[in-house]
Coordinates of C-alpha atoms and ligand atoms in Angstrom, one line a residue:
M1 CA -19.5 -26.3 -20.2
E2 CA -17.8 -23.2 -19.3
N3 CA -19.0 -20.1 -17.4
E4 CA -18.3 -16.7 -18.7
T5 CA -17.0 -13.7 -16.8
A6 CA -19.7 -11.6 -15.1
W7 CA -17.9 -8.4 -16.0
K8 CA -19.1 -8.2 -19.6
N9 CA -22.8 -8.2 -18.4
Y10 CA -22.5 -4.8 -16.6
D11 CA -23.9 -1.6 -17.9
E12 CA -23.1 1.8 -16.3
R13 CA -25.8 1.4 -13.6
D14 CA -24.6 -2.0 -12.6
M15 CA -21.0 -0.7 -12.3
A16 CA -22.2 2.2 -10.1
C17 CA -24.0 -0.4 -7.8
L18 CA -21.0 -2.7 -7.8
D19 CA -18.6 0.2 -6.9
E20 CA -20.9 1.4 -4.1
L21 CA -21.3 -2.0 -2.6
C22 CA -17.6 -2.8 -2.7
D23 CA -16.7 0.6 -1.2
R24 CA -19.0 -0.1 1.7
Y25 CA -17.5 -3.6 1.9
K26 CA -14.0 -2.3 2.1
T27 CA -15.0 0.0 4.9
F28 CA -16.6 -2.9 6.8
I29 CA -13.6 -5.3 6.6
S30 CA -11.2 -2.5 7.4
A31 CA -13.1 -1.6 10.6
C32 CA -14.3 -5.1 11.6
K33 CA -11.4 -7.5 12.1
T34 CA -12.8 -9.5 15.0
E35 CA -16.1 -11.4 15.4
R36 CA -17.2 -9.0 18.1
E37 CA -16.6 -6.0 15.8
C38 CA -18.5 -7.7 13.0
C39 CA -21.4 -8.4 15.3
A40 CA -21.6 -4.9 16.8
W41 CA -21.4 -3.3 13.3
S42 CA -24.2 -5.6 12.0
I43 CA -26.5 -4.9 15.0
M44 CA -26.0 -1.2 14.5
E45 CA -26.9 -1.4 10.8
A46 CA -29.9 -3.6 11.5
E47 CA -31.2 -1.3 14.2
G48 CA -30.9 1.6 11.8
L49 CA -33.4 -0.3 9.5
G50 CA -35.9 -1.2 12.2
Y51 CA -34.6 -4.4 13.7
Q52 CA -35.2 -4.8 17.5
S53 CA -33.5 -6.8 20.1
L54 CA -35.2 -10.3 20.5
A55 CA -34.2 -10.2 24.2
A56 CA -36.1 -7.0 24.6
A57 CA -39.1 -8.4 22.8
I58 CA -39.2 -11.4 25.0
A59 CA -38.8 -9.3 28.2
S60 CA -41.7 -7.0 27.2
G61 CA -43.9 -9.9 26.0
R62 CA -44.2 -8.5 22.6
T63 CA -45.7 -10.6 19.8
L64 CA -44.2 -10.8 16.4
A65 CA -46.2 -10.4 13.1
P66 CA -45.2 -10.5 9.4
G67 CA -42.8 -7.6 8.7
D68 CA -41.3 -7.6 12.2
K69 CA -37.6 -7.7 12.5
V70 CA -35.4 -8.9 15.4
W71 CA -31.8 -9.6 16.2
A72 CA -30.2 -11.9 18.8
T73 CA -26.6 -12.5 19.7
S74 CA -24.6 -15.2 21.4
Q75 CA -21.9 -13.6 23.5
G76 CA -21.6 -10.7 21.1
K77 CA -19.7 -13.0 18.7
A78 CA -22.5 -14.7 16.8
L79 CA -25.7 -13.0 15.4
V80 CA -29.1 -14.1 14.1
L81 CA -31.3 -11.6 12.2
V82 CA -34.9 -12.6 11.6
H83 CA -37.3 -10.8 9.2
V84 CA -40.7 -12.4 9.8
G85 CA -42.4 -13.3 6.5
Q86 CA -46.0 -13.5 5.4
R87 CA -46.3 -17.3 5.6
P88 CA -46.2 -19.3 8.8
L89 CA -42.7 -20.1 10.0
E90 CA -43.7 -23.7 10.1
E91 CA -43.6 -23.7 6.3
G92 CA -39.9 -23.0 6.4
M93 CA -37.5 -20.1 6.3
N94 CA -34.9 -18.9 3.8
I95 CA -31.6 -18.8 5.7
L96 CA -28.3 -17.1 4.8
G97 CA -25.3 -18.3 6.9
A98 CA -21.7 -17.3 7.0
H99 CA -18.9 -17.0 9.5
I100 CA -17.2 -13.9 10.9
D101 CA -14.1 -15.4 12.6
S102 CA -10.9 -15.3 10.6
P103 CA -7.4 -16.8 11.0
R104 CA -5.1 -14.7 13.2
L105 CA -2.8 -14.7 16.2
D106 CA -4.5 -14.7 19.6
L107 CA -2.5 -13.4 22.6
K108 CA -1.9 -16.1 25.2
Q109 CA -3.4 -15.6 28.7
N110 CA -0.1 -14.7 30.2
P111 CA 1.5 -13.1 27.1
L112 CA 4.0 -10.4 28.1
Y113 CA 7.7 -11.0 28.6
E114 CA 11.0 -9.3 28.2
K115 CA 14.1 -10.7 26.5
D116 CA 17.3 -9.1 25.3
G117 CA 15.9 -5.6 26.0
L118 CA 12.8 -6.3 23.9
A119 CA 9.2 -6.6 25.2
L120 CA 7.2 -9.4 23.4
L121 CA 3.7 -10.8 23.4
D122 CA 3.3 -14.5 23.2
T123 CA 0.6 -15.8 20.9
H124 CA -1.3 -19.0 19.9
Y125 CA -2.4 -18.9 16.3
Y126 CA -6.1 -19.4 15.5
G127 CA -7.3 -21.3 12.4
G128 CA -5.2 -22.8 9.6
I129 CA -2.4 -20.5 8.8
K130 CA 0.9 -20.8 6.9
K131 CA 3.0 -19.5 9.8
Y132 CA 5.7 -18.1 7.7
Q133 CA 3.2 -15.6 6.2
W134 CA 2.7 -13.7 9.5
V135 CA 6.3 -12.4 10.0
A136 CA 7.6 -9.0 9.1
L137 CA 4.2 -7.4 8.6
P138 CA 2.6 -4.4 10.3
L139 CA 0.1 -5.9 12.8
A140 CA -2.7 -4.4 14.9
L141 CA -4.2 -5.4 18.2
H142 CA -8.0 -5.7 18.4
G143 CA -10.2 -7.1 21.2
V144 CA -11.4 -6.7 24.7
V145 CA -10.0 -6.8 28.2
A146 CA -12.6 -7.8 30.8
K147 CA -11.9 -6.5 34.3
K148 CA -12.8 -7.9 37.7
D149 CA -15.1 -4.9 38.3
G150 CA -17.3 -6.1 35.4
T151 CA -16.3 -3.4 32.9
V152 CA -15.0 -4.4 29.5
Q153 CA -12.3 -2.3 27.8
D154 CA -12.3 -2.2 24.0
I155 CA -8.8 -2.2 22.5
C156 CA -7.9 -1.3 18.9
I157 CA -4.3 -0.2 18.3
G158 CA -2.6 0.0 14.9
E159 CA -5.4 1.1 12.5
D160 CA -5.2 4.9 12.7
A161 CA -2.4 6.5 10.7
D162 CA -1.0 7.9 14.0
D163 CA -1.2 4.6 15.9
P164 CA 1.9 2.5 16.5
V165 CA 1.8 -1.1 15.0
F166 CA 3.4 -4.4 16.1
C167 CA 5.2 -7.1 14.2
V168 CA 6.6 -10.6 14.4
T169 CA 10.3 -10.5 13.4
D170 CA 12.0 -12.8 10.8
L171 CA 15.5 -13.9 10.5
L172 CA 17.9 -12.1 8.1
P173 CA 18.7 -14.1 4.9
H174 CA 22.4 -13.7 5.8
L175 CA 22.0 -16.0 8.8
G176 CA 19.0 -17.9 7.5
Q177 CA 20.8 -20.7 5.7
K178 CA 19.6 -23.5 8.0
Q179 CA 16.1 -22.0 8.2
M180 CA 15.7 -22.0 4.5
E181 CA 16.4 -25.7 4.3
K182 CA 13.4 -26.5 6.6
K183 CA 10.0 -27.7 5.5
G184 CA 7.5 -24.9 4.9
S185 CA 5.5 -25.9 8.0
E186 CA 8.7 -25.5 10.1
V187 CA 10.3 -22.4 8.7
V188 CA 8.5 -20.4 11.3
E189 CA 7.4 -22.4 14.3
G190 CA 4.1 -21.6 16.1
E191 CA 5.7 -21.0 19.4
D192 CA 8.0 -18.4 17.8
L193 CA 5.1 -16.2 16.6
D194 CA 5.8 -13.6 19.3
V195 CA 4.8 -10.0 18.7
L196 CA 7.4 -7.3 19.3
C197 CA 5.9 -4.5 21.4
G198 CA 8.6 -2.5 23.2
N199 CA 12.2 -1.5 23.6
R200 CA 12.3 1.5 25.9
P201 CA 13.0 0.8 29.6
A202 CA 11.0 2.4 32.4
A203 CA 13.0 5.2 34.1
E204 CA 15.0 3.9 37.0
A205 CA 13.9 5.2 40.4
A206 CA 16.6 7.2 42.2
P207 CA 18.5 5.0 44.7
D208 CA 17.5 6.9 47.9
A209 CA 13.9 7.1 46.7
A210 CA 13.9 3.3 46.3
D211 CA 15.3 3.0 49.8
T212 CA 12.6 5.2 51.2
S213 CA 9.8 3.3 49.5
A214 CA 11.2 0.0 50.7
D215 CA 11.0 1.4 54.2
T216 CA 7.5 2.8 54.0
S217 CA 5.5 0.6 51.6
A218 CA 5.3 -3.1 51.2
D219 CA 4.0 -2.8 47.6
A220 CA 6.7 -0.5 46.3
A221 CA 9.6 -2.8 46.8
P222 CA 8.6 -5.6 44.5
A223 CA 7.6 -3.0 41.8
A224 CA 11.0 -1.4 42.1
S225 CA 12.8 -4.7 41.8
A226 CA 10.6 -5.8 38.9
A227 CA 11.5 -2.6 37.1
A228 CA 15.1 -3.4 37.7
K229 CA 14.7 -6.9 36.3
D230 CA 12.4 -6.3 33.3
P231 CA 12.4 -2.5 32.7
V232 CA 11.1 -2.7 29.1
K233 CA 8.2 -4.9 30.1
Q234 CA 7.5 -2.6 33.1
Y235 CA 7.4 0.4 30.9
V236 CA 4.9 -1.3 28.6
L237 CA 2.8 -2.2 31.6
A238 CA 2.9 1.4 32.9
L239 CA 1.7 2.6 29.5
L240 CA -1.2 0.1 29.5
E241 CA -2.2 1.1 33.0
E242 CA -2.1 4.8 32.1
K243 CA -3.9 4.5 28.8
Y244 CA -6.4 1.7 29.4
G245 CA -6.4 1.2 33.2
I246 CA -5.3 -2.5 32.8
T247 CA -2.8 -4.4 34.7
E248 CA -0.8 -7.5 33.8
A249 CA -3.3 -9.8 35.5
D250 CA -6.1 -8.4 33.3
F251 CA -4.6 -10.2 30.4
L252 CA -6.0 -13.4 32.1
S253 CA -9.5 -12.2 31.2
A254 CA -8.9 -10.7 27.8
E255 CA -9.5 -11.7 24.1
L256 CA -6.9 -9.9 22.1
E257 CA -6.4 -10.7 18.5
V258 CA -3.3 -9.8 16.5
V259 CA -4.4 -9.1 12.9
P260 CA -2.8 -7.4 9.8
A261 CA -2.8 -3.6 10.3
G262 CA -4.3 -1.3 7.7
A263 CA -7.3 -0.9 5.5
A264 CA -8.5 -3.0 2.6
R265 CA -7.5 -1.6 -0.8
D266 CA -8.5 -1.8 -4.5
L267 CA -6.3 -4.3 -6.2
G268 CA -5.1 -4.0 -9.8
F269 CA -4.7 -1.2 -12.4
D270 CA -8.4 -1.6 -13.2
R271 CA -9.4 -1.6 -9.5
S272 CA -11.4 -4.8 -10.2
M273 CA -10.4 -6.6 -7.1
V274 CA -10.1 -6.1 -3.3
L275 CA -7.1 -6.9 -1.2
G276 CA -7.9 -7.2 2.4
Y277 CA -7.6 -9.2 5.6
G278 CA -10.3 -11.6 6.8
Q279 CA -12.3 -11.9 3.5
D280 CA -12.7 -15.6 4.5
D281 CA -15.5 -15.3 5.4
R282 CA -16.5 -11.7 5.9
V283 CA -17.0 -11.3 2.1
C284 CA -19.9 -13.8 2.4
A285 CA -21.0 -12.5 5.8
Y286 CA -21.1 -8.9 4.6
T287 CA -23.0 -9.7 1.3
S288 CA -25.4 -11.9 3.3
L289 CA -26.0 -9.1 5.8
V290 CA -26.6 -6.5 3.1
A291 CA -29.0 -8.9 1.2
Q292 CA -30.9 -9.5 4.5
L293 CA -31.1 -5.8 5.3
A294 CA -32.1 -4.9 1.7
L295 CA -35.6 -6.3 2.5
A296 CA -35.9 -3.9 5.4
R297 CA -34.4 -1.0 3.3
H298 CA -37.1 -1.5 0.6
E299 CA -39.8 -2.1 3.3
E300 CA -40.5 -5.5 1.8
V301 CA -42.2 -8.2 3.8
P302 CA -40.8 -11.5 2.4
D303 CA -43.0 -14.4 1.5
K304 CA -41.1 -16.8 3.8
T305 CA -39.3 -15.6 6.9
A306 CA -35.8 -14.4 6.0
V307 CA -32.9 -15.3 8.3
C308 CA -29.3 -14.3 8.4
V309 CA -27.0 -16.1 10.7
L310 CA -23.4 -15.0 11.2
V311 CA -21.3 -17.3 13.4
D312 CA -18.0 -17.5 15.1
K313 CA -15.5 -20.4 15.5
E314 CA -15.8 -21.9 12.0
E315 CA -12.1 -21.8 11.6
I316 CA -11.6 -24.1 14.6
G317 CA -14.5 -26.5 14.0
S318 CA -17.6 -24.5 14.7
V319 CA -17.4 -25.4 18.4
G320 CA -18.2 -23.3 21.4
A321 CA -21.2 -21.2 22.5
S322 CA -20.8 -18.8 19.5
G323 CA -20.1 -21.5 16.9
M324 CA -22.6 -23.1 14.6
E325 CA -22.6 -26.3 16.7
S326 CA -24.1 -24.5 19.6
L327 CA -27.9 -24.4 20.2
F328 CA -28.0 -20.6 19.9
F329 CA -29.5 -20.7 16.4
E330 CA -32.1 -23.3 17.3
N331 CA -33.0 -21.5 20.6
T332 CA -33.4 -18.2 18.7
I333 CA -35.8 -19.7 16.2
A334 CA -37.7 -21.3 19.1
E335 CA -38.1 -17.9 20.8
V336 CA -39.1 -16.2 17.5
M337 CA -41.8 -18.8 16.8
E338 CA -43.1 -18.5 20.4
L339 CA -43.5 -14.8 19.9
A340 CA -45.1 -15.3 16.5
G341 CA -47.8 -17.6 18.0
E342 CA -46.2 -20.7 16.6
G343 CA -44.7 -22.1 19.8
G344 CA -43.8 -25.7 20.5
M345 CA -41.1 -28.1 19.7
L346 CA -42.9 -29.9 16.9
K347 CA -43.7 -26.8 15.0
M348 CA -40.1 -25.6 15.3
R349 CA -38.7 -29.0 14.1
R350 CA -41.1 -28.7 11.1
A351 CA -40.0 -25.1 10.4
L352 CA -36.3 -26.1 10.4
A353 CA -36.8 -29.2 8.3
A354 CA -38.8 -27.2 5.7
S355 CA -36.2 -24.5 5.5
A356 CA -33.6 -23.8 2.7
M357 CA -30.2 -22.5 3.5
L358 CA -27.2 -21.0 1.7
S359 CA -24.2 -21.8 3.8
S360 CA -21.8 -19.3 2.5
D361 CA -18.1 -19.6 2.7
V362 CA -15.3 -18.6 0.4
S363 CA -14.1 -20.9 -2.4
A364 CA -10.6 -21.4 -3.6
G365 CA -10.2 -19.4 -6.8
V366 CA -8.1 -20.8 -9.6
D367 CA -4.6 -19.3 -9.3
P368 CA -2.4 -19.6 -12.4
A369 CA 0.7 -19.8 -10.2
Y370 CA -0.6 -23.0 -8.7
G371 CA -2.8 -24.5 -11.5
G372 CA -1.8 -28.1 -10.6
V373 CA -4.1 -28.3 -7.6
F374 CA -7.2 -27.4 -9.6
E375 CA -9.3 -29.4 -12.0
S376 CA -10.2 -26.7 -14.5
K377 CA -13.8 -27.5 -15.3
N378 CA -14.9 -27.9 -11.7
S379 CA -13.1 -25.0 -10.2
A380 CA -14.0 -21.4 -9.2
Y381 CA -12.6 -18.5 -11.2
L382 CA -12.4 -14.9 -10.1
G383 CA -14.9 -12.8 -11.9
R384 CA -17.3 -15.6 -12.9
G385 CA -19.8 -15.0 -10.1
L386 CA -21.3 -16.7 -7.0
V387 CA -19.9 -20.2 -6.5
F388 CA -22.1 -23.2 -5.5
N389 CA -20.3 -26.2 -4.1
K390 CA -22.6 -29.2 -4.2
Y391 CA -20.1 -30.8 -1.9
T392 CA -16.8 -30.0 -0.3
G393 CA -14.9 -32.5 1.9
A394 CA -11.6 -34.4 1.5
R395 CA -10.6 -37.9 0.6
G396 CA -13.9 -39.2 -1.0
K397 CA -16.1 -36.2 0.0
S398 CA -15.5 -37.0 3.7
G399 CA -17.2 -34.5 6.0
S400 CA -19.2 -33.1 3.1
N401 CA -22.8 -31.9 3.2
D402 CA -23.5 -32.9 -0.5
A403 CA -26.7 -31.0 -1.4
R404 CA -29.4 -32.9 -3.2
A405 CA -29.8 -32.5 -7.0
E406 CA -33.4 -31.3 -6.7
Y407 CA -32.3 -28.4 -4.4
L408 CA -29.6 -27.4 -6.9
A409 CA -32.2 -27.4 -9.7
R410 CA -34.3 -24.9 -7.6
I411 CA -31.2 -22.8 -7.0
R412 CA -30.3 -22.7 -10.7
R413 CA -33.9 -21.5 -11.5
V414 CA -33.9 -18.8 -8.9
M415 CA -30.4 -17.5 -9.8
E416 CA -31.1 -17.6 -13.6
D417 CA -34.5 -15.8 -13.1
A418 CA -32.7 -13.0 -11.2
G419 CA -29.9 -12.7 -13.7
V420 CA -27.2 -13.8 -11.3
S421 CA -23.9 -15.0 -12.7
F422 CA -22.9 -18.2 -10.9
Q423 CA -20.5 -21.0 -11.2
T424 CA -20.1 -24.5 -9.6
A425 CA -16.9 -25.9 -8.1
E426 CA -15.2 -28.3 -5.9
L427 CA -12.3 -27.4 -3.6
G428 CA -9.4 -28.4 -5.8
R429 CA -8.5 -31.6 -7.5
V430 CA -9.6 -35.0 -6.0
D431 CA -7.3 -35.8 -3.2
A432 CA -5.3 -32.5 -3.4
G433 CA -6.5 -31.7 0.1
G434 CA -9.9 -30.4 1.1
G435 CA -11.9 -28.5 3.7
G436 CA -15.2 -28.2 5.5
T437 CA -17.8 -25.5 6.3
I438 CA -20.8 -25.1 8.6
A439 CA -23.2 -26.6 6.0
F440 CA -23.4 -30.1 7.5
I441 CA -24.5 -28.7 10.9
P442 CA -27.9 -27.1 10.0
A443 CA -28.4 -30.0 7.5
R444 CA -29.0 -32.2 10.6
Y445 CA -32.5 -30.7 10.8
G446 CA -33.3 -32.2 7.4
M447 CA -33.3 -28.8 5.7
D448 CA -31.8 -28.2 2.3
V449 CA -28.3 -26.7 2.6
I450 CA -25.8 -25.9 0.0
D451 CA -22.3 -24.3 0.2
S452 CA -22.0 -21.1 -1.8
G453 CA -19.7 -18.1 -1.7
V454 CA -17.1 -16.0 -3.3
P455 CA -13.8 -17.3 -4.8
V456 CA -10.7 -16.0 -3.0
L457 CA -6.9 -16.0 -3.9
S458 CA -4.3 -16.4 -1.1
M459 CA -7.0 -17.8 1.3
H460 CA -6.0 -17.7 5.0
S461 CA -3.1 -15.4 4.2
P462 CA -2.8 -12.0 5.9
W463 CA -4.0 -10.3 2.7
E464 CA -6.6 -12.2 0.7
A465 CA -7.8 -11.2 -2.8
T466 CA -11.4 -11.2 -4.2
S467 CA -13.0 -10.0 -7.4
K468 CA -15.6 -7.2 -7.1
A469 CA -17.7 -8.9 -9.7
D470 CA -18.1 -11.9 -7.5
I471 CA -18.9 -9.8 -4.4
F472 CA -21.6 -8.1 -6.4
E473 CA -23.0 -11.4 -7.8
A474 CA -23.0 -12.9 -4.3
Y475 CA -25.1 -10.0 -3.0
K476 CA -27.5 -10.3 -5.9
G477 CA -27.7 -14.1 -5.5
Y478 CA -28.4 -13.9 -1.7
K479 CA -31.1 -11.3 -2.3
A480 CA -32.7 -13.5 -5.0
F481 CA -32.6 -16.5 -2.6
L482 CA -34.4 -14.6 0.2
R483 CA -37.1 -13.4 -2.2
G484 CA -37.5 -16.4 -4.4
M485 CA -36.9 -19.7 -2.7
Ligands
MN1 MN1 -14.4 -19.9 5.7
MN2 MN1 -11.3 -20.5 6.4

């Protein structure tokens, strides 16, 4: 059997909804290029629709009743939104999950150096990237610098039209003969992904002024000699101090992410697609968020409690306090159940086991340029709607969640009843490669979990491509799941 394109089902009203959703989506992914930015944006949107801080509810001893809405975050990098439903939580929740971290270059802790009159920032890449794709592109710097005094400085450079940008340089073809003979994984080495950030030296101090300072101040002498040794680096540091009040040592307690600079754009003559950074997995995170918030927007109290969980660290194995492997999600549900008068470990275990989840992550869309890695009748196509992956994994489904058939049957019914275009897929041909998602982690509770998401072209590249039809169908599908499971 073959699925048809979703595009031909749309009337004028559908097209208006699709365009509005995708315009807001482009704004979101253009502004939110780190997990912290995604979290902060989502909390702001949720609070605008009546969500309250779970921490504040706990502190004030508030109880939660059907219709109440709370948010909780782990380290400002993972987020859980809970919209309490009419039925007891013990009977199970409907959960949407996605990740908000994306492949990128992270600055090292001690990143800044000068060589050959150029100032550079050393990086360690994050997630699975083809390193050769990250050279000769305009790059932006997003993140935070935490200072010893407890303040945290937000940094975002390279997104405004007036901002400077950064780049990783590449070798000219004229001298690239040896480089071009290398394997793809070695054409650009990870240690060479250094970000160019300066060329202008600090002004030299007048000789007699330097003498004077050497006589009168113990601090001025090393600064003067550092400026003489690395004047370009020193000028960069002087600018950072002036503009952000940060010193070189403050890089030690910073999280600075180097990402492609610039906004997401419409792709194609027909504007049917989106080209943007970090669509893995912010395309699923955004559509999940908007579906969760649609209940509040329409002042609905869902039958079962609706939950949206947006996590960090998926691209490096879901580890850490803000990854799906942490107890943050479980702890949050425990707190919510306590405030809802359903406290206790056993009730929480029952609630988790009785829940249903869509673990949403992007799927590899069939790319005609690389048809050989796909098996055509079990692959995802751009424009054919929300993708369900019964299993993912690699080499004999290894590491896969493998949703049960009965759950898939329920999903099919809910999606068909809501008029959602959907397709089913695996990640490429058998033994072509593979990949994992967060699905297997919540499945440990015994809940039904299935991978779903939006197909993407050029996944993990600086500029990923999606179809607006699939974004729209994902949103519709997630909404139907929260209302109908
Ligand atoms: Mn992903
Ligand atoms: Mn990924």
